[in-house]
Tab-separated table of C-alpha atoms and ligand atoms in Angstrom:
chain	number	residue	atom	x	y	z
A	1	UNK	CA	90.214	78.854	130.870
A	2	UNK	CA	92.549	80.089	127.760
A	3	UNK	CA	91.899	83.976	126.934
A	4	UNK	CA	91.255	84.494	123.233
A	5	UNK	CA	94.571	85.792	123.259
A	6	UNK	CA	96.546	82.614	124.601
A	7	UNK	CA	94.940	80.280	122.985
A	8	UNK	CA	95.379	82.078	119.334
A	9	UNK	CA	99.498	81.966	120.465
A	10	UNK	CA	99.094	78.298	120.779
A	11	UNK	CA	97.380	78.014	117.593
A	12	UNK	CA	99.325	80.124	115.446
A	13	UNK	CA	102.974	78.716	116.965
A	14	UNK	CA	101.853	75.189	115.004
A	15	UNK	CA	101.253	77.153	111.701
A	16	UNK	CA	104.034	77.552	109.125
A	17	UNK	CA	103.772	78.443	105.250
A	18	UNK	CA	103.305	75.686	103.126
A	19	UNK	CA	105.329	74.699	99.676
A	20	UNK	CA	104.929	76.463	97.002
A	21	UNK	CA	103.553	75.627	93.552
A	22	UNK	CA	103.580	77.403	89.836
A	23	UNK	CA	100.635	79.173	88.832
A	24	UNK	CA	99.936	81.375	85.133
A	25	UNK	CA	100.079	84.901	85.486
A	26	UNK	CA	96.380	84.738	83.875
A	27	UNK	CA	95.736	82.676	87.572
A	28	UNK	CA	98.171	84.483	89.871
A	29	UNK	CA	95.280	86.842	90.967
A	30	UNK	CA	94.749	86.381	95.146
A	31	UNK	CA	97.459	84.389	95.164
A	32	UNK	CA	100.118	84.740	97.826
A	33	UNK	CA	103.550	85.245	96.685
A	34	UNK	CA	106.215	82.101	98.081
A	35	UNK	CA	109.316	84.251	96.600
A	36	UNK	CA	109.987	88.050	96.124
A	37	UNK	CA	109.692	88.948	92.371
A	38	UNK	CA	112.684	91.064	91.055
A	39	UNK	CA	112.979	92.385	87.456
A	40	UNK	CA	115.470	91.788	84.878
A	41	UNK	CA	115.386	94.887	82.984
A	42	UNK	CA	114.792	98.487	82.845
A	43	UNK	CA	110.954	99.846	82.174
A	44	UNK	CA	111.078	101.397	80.113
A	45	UNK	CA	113.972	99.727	78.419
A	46	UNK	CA	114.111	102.566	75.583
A	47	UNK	CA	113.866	106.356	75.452
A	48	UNK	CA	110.231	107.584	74.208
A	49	UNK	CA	108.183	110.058	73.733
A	50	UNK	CA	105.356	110.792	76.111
A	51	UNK	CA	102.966	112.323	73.389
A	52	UNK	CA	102.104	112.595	69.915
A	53	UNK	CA	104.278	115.303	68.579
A	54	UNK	CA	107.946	116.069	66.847
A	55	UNK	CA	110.950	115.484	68.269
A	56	UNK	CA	113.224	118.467	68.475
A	57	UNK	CA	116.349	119.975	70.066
A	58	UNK	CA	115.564	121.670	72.499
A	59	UNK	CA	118.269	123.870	71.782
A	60	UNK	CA	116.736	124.559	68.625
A	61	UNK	CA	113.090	126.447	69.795
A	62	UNK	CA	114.647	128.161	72.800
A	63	UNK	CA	112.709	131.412	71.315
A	64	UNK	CA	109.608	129.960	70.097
A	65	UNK	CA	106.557	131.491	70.977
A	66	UNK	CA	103.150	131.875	69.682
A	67	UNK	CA	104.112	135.629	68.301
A	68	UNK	CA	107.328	134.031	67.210
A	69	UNK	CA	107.109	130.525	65.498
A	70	UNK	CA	110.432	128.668	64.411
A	71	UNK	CA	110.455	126.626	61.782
A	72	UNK	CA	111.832	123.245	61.849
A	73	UNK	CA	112.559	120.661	58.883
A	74	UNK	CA	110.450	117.410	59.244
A	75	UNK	CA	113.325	115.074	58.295
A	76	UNK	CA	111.019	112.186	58.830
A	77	UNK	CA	107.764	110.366	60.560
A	78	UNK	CA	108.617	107.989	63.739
A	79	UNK	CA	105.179	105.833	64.462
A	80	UNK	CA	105.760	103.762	67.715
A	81	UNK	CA	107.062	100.507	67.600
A	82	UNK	CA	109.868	101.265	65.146
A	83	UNK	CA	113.382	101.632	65.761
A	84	UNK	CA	114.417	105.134	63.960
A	85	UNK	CA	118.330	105.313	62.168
A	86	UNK	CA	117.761	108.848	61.509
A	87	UNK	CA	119.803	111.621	63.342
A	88	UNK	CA	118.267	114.969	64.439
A	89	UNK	CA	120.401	118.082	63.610
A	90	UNK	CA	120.344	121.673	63.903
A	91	UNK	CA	117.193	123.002	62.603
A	92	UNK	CA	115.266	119.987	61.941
A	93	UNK	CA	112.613	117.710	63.529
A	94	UNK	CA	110.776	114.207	62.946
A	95	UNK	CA	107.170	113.598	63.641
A	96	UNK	CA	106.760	111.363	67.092
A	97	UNK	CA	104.161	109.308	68.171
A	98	UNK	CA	103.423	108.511	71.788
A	99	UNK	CA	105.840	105.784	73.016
A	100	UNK	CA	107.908	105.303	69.985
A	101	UNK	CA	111.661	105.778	70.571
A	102	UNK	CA	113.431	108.950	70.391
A	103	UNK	CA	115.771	108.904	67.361
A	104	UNK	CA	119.757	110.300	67.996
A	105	UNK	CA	119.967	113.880	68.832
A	106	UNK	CA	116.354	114.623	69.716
A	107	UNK	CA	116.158	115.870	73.585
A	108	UNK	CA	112.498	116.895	73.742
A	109	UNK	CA	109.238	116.301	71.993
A	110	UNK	CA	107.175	119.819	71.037
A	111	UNK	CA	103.738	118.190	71.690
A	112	UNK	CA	101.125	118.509	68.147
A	113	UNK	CA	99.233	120.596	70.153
A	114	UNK	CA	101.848	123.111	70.389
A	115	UNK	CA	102.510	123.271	66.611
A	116	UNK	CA	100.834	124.562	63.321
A	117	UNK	CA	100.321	120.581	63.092
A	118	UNK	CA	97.634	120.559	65.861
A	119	UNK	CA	94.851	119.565	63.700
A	120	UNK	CA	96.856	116.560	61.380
A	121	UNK	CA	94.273	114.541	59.815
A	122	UNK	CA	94.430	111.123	61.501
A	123	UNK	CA	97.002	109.138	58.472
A	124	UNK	CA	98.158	112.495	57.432
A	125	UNK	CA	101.360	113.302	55.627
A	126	UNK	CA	104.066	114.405	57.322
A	127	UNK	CA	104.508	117.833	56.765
A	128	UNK	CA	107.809	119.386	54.909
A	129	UNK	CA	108.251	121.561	57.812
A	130	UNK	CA	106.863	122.370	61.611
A	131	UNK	CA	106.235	125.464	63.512
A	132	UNK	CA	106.768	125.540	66.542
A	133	UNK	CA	105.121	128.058	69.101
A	134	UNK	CA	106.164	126.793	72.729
A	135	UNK	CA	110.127	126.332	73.836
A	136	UNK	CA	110.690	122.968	75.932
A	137	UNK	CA	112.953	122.418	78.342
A	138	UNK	CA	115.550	118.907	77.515
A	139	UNK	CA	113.943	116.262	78.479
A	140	UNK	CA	110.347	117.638	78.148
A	141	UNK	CA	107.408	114.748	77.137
A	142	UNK	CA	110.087	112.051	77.328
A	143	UNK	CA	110.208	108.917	79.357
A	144	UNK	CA	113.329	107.841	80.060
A	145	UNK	CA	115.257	104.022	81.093
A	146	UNK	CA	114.085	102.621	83.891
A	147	UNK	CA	112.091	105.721	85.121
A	148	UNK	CA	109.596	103.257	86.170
A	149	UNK	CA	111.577	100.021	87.337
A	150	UNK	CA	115.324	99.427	87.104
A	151	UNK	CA	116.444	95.932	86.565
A	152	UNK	CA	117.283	94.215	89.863
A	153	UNK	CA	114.593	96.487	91.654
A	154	UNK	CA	112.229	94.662	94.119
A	155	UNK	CA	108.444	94.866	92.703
A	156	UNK	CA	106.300	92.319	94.615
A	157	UNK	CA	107.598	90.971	98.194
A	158	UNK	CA	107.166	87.578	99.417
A	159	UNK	CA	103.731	86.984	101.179
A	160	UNK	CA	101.962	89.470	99.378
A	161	UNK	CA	98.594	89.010	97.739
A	162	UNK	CA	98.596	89.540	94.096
A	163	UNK	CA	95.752	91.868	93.103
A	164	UNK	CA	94.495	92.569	89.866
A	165	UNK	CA	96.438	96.059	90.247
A	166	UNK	CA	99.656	93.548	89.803
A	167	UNK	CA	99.162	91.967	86.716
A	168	UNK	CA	100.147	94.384	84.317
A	169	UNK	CA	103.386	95.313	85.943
A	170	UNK	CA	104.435	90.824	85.437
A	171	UNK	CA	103.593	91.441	82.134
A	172	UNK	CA	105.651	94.078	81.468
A	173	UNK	CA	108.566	92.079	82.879
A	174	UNK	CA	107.962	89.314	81.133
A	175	UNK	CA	106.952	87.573	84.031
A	176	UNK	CA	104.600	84.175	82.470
A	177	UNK	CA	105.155	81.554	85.562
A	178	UNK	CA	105.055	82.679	89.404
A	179	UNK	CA	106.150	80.951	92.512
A	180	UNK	CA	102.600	81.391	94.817
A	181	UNK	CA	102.315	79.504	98.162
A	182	UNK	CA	100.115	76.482	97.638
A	183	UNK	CA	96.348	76.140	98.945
A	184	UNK	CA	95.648	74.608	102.331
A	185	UNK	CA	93.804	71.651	102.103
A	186	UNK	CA	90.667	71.714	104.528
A	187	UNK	CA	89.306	68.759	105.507
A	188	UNK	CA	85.451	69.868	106.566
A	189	UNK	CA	82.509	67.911	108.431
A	190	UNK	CA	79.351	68.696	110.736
A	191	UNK	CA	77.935	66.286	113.551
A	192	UNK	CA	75.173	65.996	114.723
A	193	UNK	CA	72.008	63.524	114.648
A	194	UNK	CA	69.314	66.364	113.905
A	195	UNK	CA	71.322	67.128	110.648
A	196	UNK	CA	70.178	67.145	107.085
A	197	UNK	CA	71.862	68.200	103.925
A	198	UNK	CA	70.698	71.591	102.214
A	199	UNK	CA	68.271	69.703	99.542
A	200	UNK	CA	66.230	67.584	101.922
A	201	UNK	CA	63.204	68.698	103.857
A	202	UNK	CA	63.629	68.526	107.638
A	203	UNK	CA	61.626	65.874	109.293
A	204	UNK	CA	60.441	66.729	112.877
A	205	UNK	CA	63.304	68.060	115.530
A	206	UNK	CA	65.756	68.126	112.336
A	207	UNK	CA	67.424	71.532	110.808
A	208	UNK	CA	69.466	71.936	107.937
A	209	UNK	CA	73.323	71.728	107.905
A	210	UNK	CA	74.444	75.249	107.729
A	211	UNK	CA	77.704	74.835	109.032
A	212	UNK	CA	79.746	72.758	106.232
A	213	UNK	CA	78.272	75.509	104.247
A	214	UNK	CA	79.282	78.224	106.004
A	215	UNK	CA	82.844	77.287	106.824
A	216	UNK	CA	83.465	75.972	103.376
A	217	UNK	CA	82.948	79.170	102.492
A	218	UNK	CA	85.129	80.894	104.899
A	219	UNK	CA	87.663	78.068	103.802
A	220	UNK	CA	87.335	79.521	100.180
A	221	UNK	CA	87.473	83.259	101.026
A	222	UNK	CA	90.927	82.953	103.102
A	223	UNK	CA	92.500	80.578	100.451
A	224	UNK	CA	91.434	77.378	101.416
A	225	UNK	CA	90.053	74.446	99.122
A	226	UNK	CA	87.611	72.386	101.000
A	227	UNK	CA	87.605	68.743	101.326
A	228	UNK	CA	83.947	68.073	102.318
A	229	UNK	CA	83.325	64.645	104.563
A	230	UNK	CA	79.742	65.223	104.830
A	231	UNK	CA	77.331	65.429	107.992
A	232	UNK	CA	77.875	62.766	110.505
A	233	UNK	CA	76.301	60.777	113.142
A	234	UNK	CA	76.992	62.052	116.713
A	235	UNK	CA	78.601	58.793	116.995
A	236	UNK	CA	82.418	58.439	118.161
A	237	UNK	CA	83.252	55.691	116.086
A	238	UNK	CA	81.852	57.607	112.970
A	239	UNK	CA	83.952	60.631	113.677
A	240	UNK	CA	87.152	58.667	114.298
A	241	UNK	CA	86.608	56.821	110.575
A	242	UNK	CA	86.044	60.657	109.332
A	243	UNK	CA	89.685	62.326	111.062
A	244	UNK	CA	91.240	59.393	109.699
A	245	UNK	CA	90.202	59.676	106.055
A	246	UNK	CA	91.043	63.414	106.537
A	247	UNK	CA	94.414	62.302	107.202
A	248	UNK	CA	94.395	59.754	104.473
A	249	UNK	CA	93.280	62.185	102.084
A	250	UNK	CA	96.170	64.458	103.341
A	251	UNK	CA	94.414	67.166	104.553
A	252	UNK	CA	96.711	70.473	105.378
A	253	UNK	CA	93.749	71.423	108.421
A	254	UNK	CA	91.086	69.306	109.652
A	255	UNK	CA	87.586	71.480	110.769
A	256	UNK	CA	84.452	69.503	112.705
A	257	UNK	CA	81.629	71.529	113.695
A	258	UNK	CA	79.390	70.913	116.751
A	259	UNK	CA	79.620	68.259	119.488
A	260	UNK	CA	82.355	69.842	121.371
A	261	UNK	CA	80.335	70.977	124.217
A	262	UNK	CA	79.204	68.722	127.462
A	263	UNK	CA	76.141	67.300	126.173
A	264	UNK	CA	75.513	63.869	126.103
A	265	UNK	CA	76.663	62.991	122.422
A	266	UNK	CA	79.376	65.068	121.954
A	267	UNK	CA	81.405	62.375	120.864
A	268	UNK	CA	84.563	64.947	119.055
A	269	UNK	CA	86.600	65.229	121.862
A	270	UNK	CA	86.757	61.345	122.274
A	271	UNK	CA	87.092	60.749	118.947
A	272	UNK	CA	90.132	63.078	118.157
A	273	UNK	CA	91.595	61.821	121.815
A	274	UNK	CA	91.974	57.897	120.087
A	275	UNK	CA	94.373	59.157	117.654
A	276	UNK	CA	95.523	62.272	118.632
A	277	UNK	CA	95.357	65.042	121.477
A	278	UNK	CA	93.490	68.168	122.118
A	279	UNK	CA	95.691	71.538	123.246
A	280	UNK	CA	92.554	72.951	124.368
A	281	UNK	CA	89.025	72.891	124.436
A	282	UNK	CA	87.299	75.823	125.845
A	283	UNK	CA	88.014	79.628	125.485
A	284	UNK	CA	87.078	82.481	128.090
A	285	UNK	CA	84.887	84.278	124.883
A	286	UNK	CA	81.456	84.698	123.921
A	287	UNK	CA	80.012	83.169	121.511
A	288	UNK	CA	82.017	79.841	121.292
A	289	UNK	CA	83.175	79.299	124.425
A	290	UNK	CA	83.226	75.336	123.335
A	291	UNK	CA	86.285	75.540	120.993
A	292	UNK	CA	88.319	72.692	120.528
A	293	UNK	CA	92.226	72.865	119.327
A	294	UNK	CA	94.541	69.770	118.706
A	295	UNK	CA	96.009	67.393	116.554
A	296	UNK	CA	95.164	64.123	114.837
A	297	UNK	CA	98.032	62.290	113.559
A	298	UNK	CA	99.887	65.475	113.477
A	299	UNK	CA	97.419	67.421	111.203
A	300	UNK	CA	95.978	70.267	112.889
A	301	UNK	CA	92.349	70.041	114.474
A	302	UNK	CA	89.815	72.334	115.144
A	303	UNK	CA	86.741	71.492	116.917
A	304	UNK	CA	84.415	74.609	116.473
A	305	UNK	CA	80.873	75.045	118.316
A	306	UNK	CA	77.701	73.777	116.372
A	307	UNK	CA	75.818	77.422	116.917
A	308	UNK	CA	76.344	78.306	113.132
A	309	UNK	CA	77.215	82.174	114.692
A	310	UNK	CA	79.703	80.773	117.196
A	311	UNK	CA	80.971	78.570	114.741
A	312	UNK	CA	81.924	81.471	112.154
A	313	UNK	CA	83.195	83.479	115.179
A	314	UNK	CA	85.458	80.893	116.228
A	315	UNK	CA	86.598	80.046	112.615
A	316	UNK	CA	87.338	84.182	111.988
A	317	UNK	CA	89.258	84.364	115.261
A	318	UNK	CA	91.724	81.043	115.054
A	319	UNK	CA	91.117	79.511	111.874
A	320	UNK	CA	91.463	82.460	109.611
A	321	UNK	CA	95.035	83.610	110.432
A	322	UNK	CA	96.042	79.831	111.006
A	323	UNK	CA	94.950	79.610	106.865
A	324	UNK	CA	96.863	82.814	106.158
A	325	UNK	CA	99.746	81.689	107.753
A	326	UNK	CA	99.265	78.323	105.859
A	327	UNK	CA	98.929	79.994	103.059
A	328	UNK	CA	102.026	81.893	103.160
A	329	UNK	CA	100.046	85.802	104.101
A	330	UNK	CA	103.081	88.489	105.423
A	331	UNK	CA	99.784	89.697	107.442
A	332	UNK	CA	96.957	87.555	109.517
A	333	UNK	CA	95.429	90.343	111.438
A	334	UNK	CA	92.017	90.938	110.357
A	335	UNK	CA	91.547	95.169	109.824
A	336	UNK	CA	90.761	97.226	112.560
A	337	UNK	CA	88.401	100.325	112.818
A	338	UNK	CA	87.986	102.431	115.979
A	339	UNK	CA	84.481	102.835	116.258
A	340	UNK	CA	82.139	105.336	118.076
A	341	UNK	CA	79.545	102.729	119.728
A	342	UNK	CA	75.562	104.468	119.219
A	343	UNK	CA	74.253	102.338	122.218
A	344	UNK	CA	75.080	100.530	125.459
A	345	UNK	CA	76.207	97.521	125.369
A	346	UNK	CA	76.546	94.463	128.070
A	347	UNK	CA	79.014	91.555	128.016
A	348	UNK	CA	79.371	88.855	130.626
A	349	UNK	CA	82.836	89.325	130.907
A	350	UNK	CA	83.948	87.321	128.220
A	351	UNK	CA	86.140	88.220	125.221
A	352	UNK	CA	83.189	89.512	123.034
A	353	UNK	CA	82.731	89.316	119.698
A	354	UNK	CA	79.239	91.211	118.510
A	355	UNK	CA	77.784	91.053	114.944
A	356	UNK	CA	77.354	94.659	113.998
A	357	UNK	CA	76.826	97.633	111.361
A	358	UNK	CA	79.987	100.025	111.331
A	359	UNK	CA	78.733	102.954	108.904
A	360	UNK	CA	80.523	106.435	108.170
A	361	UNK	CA	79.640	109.276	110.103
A	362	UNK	CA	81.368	112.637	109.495
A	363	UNK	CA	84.819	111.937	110.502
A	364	UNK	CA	84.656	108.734	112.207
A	365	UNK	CA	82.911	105.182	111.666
A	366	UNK	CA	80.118	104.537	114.045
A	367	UNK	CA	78.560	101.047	114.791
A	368	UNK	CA	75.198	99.759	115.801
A	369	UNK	CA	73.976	96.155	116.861
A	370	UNK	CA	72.897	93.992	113.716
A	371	UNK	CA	70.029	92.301	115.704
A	372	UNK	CA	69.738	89.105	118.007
A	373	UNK	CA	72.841	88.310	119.266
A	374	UNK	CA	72.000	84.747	120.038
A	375	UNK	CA	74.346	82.535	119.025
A	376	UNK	CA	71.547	80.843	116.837
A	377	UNK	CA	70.886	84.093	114.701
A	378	UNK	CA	72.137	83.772	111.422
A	379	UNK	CA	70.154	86.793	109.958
A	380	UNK	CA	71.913	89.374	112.136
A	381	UNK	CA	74.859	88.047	110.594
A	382	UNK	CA	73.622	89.096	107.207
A	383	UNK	CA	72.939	91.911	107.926
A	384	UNK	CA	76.514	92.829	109.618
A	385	UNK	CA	79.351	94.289	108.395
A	386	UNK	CA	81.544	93.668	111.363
A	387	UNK	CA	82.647	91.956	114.429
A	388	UNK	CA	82.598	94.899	117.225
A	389	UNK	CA	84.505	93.918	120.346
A	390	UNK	CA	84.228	94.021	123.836
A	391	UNK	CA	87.311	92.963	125.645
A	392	UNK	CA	87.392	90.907	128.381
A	393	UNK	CA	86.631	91.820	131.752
A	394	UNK	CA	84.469	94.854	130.685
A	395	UNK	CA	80.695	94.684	131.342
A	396	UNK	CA	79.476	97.483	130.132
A	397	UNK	CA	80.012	99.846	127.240
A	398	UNK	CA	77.958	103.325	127.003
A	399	UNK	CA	76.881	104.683	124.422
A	400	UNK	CA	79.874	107.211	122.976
A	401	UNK	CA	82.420	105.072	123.504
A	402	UNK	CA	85.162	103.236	121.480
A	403	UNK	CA	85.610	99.452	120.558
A	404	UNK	CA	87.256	98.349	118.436
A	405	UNK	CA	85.613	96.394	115.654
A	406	UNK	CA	86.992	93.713	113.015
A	407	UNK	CA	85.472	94.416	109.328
A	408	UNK	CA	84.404	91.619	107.763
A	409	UNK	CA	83.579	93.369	104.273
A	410	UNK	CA	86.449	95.419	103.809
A	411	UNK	CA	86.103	96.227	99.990
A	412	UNK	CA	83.499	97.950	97.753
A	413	UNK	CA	80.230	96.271	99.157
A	414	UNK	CA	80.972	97.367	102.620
A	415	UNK	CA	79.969	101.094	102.000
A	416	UNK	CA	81.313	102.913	104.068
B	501	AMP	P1	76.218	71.170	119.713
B	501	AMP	O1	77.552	71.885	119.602
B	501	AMP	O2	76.252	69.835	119.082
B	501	AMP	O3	75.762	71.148	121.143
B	501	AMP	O4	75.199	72.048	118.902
B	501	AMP	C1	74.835	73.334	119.353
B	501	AMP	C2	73.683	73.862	118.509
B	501	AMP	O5	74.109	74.046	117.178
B	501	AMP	C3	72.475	72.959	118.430
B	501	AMP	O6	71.325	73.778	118.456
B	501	AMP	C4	72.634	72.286	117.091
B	501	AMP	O7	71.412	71.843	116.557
B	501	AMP	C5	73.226	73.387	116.283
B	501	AMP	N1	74.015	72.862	115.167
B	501	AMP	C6	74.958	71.927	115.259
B	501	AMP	N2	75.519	71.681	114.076
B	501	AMP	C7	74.902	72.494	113.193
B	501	AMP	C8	75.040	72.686	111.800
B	501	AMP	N3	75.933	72.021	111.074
B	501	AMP	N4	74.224	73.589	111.207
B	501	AMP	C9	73.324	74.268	111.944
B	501	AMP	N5	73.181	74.147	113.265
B	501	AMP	C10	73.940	73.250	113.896
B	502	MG	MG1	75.075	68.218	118.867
């Protein structure tokens, strides 16, 4: 049997970015970049004034102090967003506003606060002269070209995420159209005769579907659109008609869940085998050791268990980074904590993956079991923040000692 590890090489080594597509920088957020974003100019592309005061020569109030003012000649007001002709000379000044453009011969801006100005009346006049009480330095409260960005600097790399963070900085170079990797297109379905959809009542030895739920979800969180196909009879024939109008519909990934395993009616395997081939079908980890991997008519297949817990567990470890490599992500790896375990744990040997609470405490992150562990339980997954796990070949973990453990909430709502 495949180790986790093998069998998520084979996966990934069929996985490669797909096109890309233009999206509005008002729809670029969690997007993944297809092309590194340069800029064309210099931020900022003018000399300005980092506060609301007068620009001087610094030359000029080399001596000023509090006990000894200079007096400078307010040749004029400069609000922001104007383009100033006049020319600072010995002994004179001009008013300043934050981020409007230093006019000729200015060096530094004396910030109001710093002047018998401080209190200006919001619309004041601009005084006949200014005293000034502090010296500055050239250069003081002034921004200069492309302090920020210079043009032909690299801002955003291909294959990163755009985050809100990133928005403002496309604006400011003008940036209206970007080049993102486009979605992949998830084809989704659940067998299974004791199936019903989320807004029927369950008749007797019948559960809910939770599993197109579920994984559309997942789908949606790593980039994904879903393309639901609905819950289907365990019936081969019926799952061959659904891979095929997967394909049809051009589906970028095709998911099944359940009937994978060596019951009876688990009709998957058969049904991909007719028009396609499986790479694999069962992996040395717990839960979802069932775990189908192949391809139907050359799109990508993955068979996950029906356990709604194994099912997520398998979709986090193979399907996520196959999406994000899809979808064009410089990084698949899920983030890793080292985490101080607060009780002993057992594992059959298997690659395990345990649904668990990682929490802060002191200096490192410590993590607890979320409840059942069945692969049945949804509700300790609920309650989890994170996958802790055992590796393979290791029975027994005390109390004290480290694992490793995959966050699933890795953002404000995880608390730690
Ligand atoms: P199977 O993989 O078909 O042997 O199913 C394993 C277990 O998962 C059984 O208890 C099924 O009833 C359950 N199961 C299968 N599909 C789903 C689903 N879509 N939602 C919830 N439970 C499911
Ligand atoms: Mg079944």
């Amino acid at each position: 049997m495949l180790s986790v590890a093998e069998a998520l090489a084979r996966v990934l080594n069929d996985f490669q970015p797909l096109s890309s597509e233009f999206v509005s920088v008002e729809n670029v957020v969690g997007r993944v970049l297809a092309e590194s974003i340069s800029s064309t100019l210099d931020l900022p592309p003018f000399v300005n004034s980092s506060m609301d005061g007068y620009a001087v020569r610094a030359d000029d109030v080399r001596a000023a102090s509090t006990r000894a003012p200079i007096s400078l000649r307010v040749i004029g007001d400069i609000p922001a967003g104007t383009n100033p002709t006049l020319v600072i000379e010995k002994g004179n000044a001009a008013r300043i506003m934050t981020g409007a453009k230093l006019p000729r011969g200015a060096d530094a801006v004396v910030p109001v606060e710093a002047t018998d100005n401080a209190q200006a009346a919001i619309g004041g006049v601009t005084p006949d002269h200014v005293s000034i009480f502090e010296s500055v330095q050239a250069g003081a409260y002034i921004r200069s070209i492309g302090e920020d960005v210079r043009a032909g600097d690299i801002i955003f790399k291909a294959g990163t995420i755009t985050r809100p963070y990133d928005v403002g900085a496309l604006a400011a170079l003008g940036v209206r159209r970007v080049s993102v990797v486009r979605r992949p297109r998830v084809a989704i379905f659940s067998t299974g005769d004791e199936l019903v959809s989320v807004d029927q009542t369950p008749g007797p030895g019948q559960i809910r579907d939770i599993n197109t739920h579920a994984l559309s979800a997942l789908i949606k969180k790593y980039g994904g659109e879903s393309l639901m196909l609905g819950i289907l009879r365990d019936d081969v024939n019926v799952v061959h008609r659904a891979l095929m109008e997967a394909v049809t519909q051009k589906a970028d990934v095709i998911i099944s869940s359940a009937g994978v395993s060596v019951g009876a009616y688990d009709v998957v395997k058969s049904a991909v085998e007719r028009d396609g081939s499986l790479n694999f079908w069962k992996v040395k980890m717990r839960p979802g050791k069932p775990f189908a991997y192949g391809k139907v008519r050359g799109v990508p297949f993955f068979g996950l268990p029906g356990n709604p817990v194994s099912a997520i567990v398998g979709f986090e470890i193979f399907v996520r980074p196959a999406l994000l490599k899809l979808g064009g992500y410089a990084r698949v790896e899920k983030p890793i904590l080292n985490v101080v375990v607060n009780e002993t744990l057992h594992s059959d040997g298997r690659e395990t993956y345990l649904r668990a609470i990682v929490t802060r405490d002191g200096e490192h992150y410590a993590a607890r079991s979320a409840g059942g562990q069945g692969s049945n339980i949804v509700s300790a997954l609920t309650r989890a923040n994170a996958l802790l796990i055992i590796p393979a070949d290791v029975t027994e973990v005390k109390a004290g000692e480290r694992l490793k453990a995959w966050m699933l909430d890795w953002s404000e709502d995880a608390y730690l």
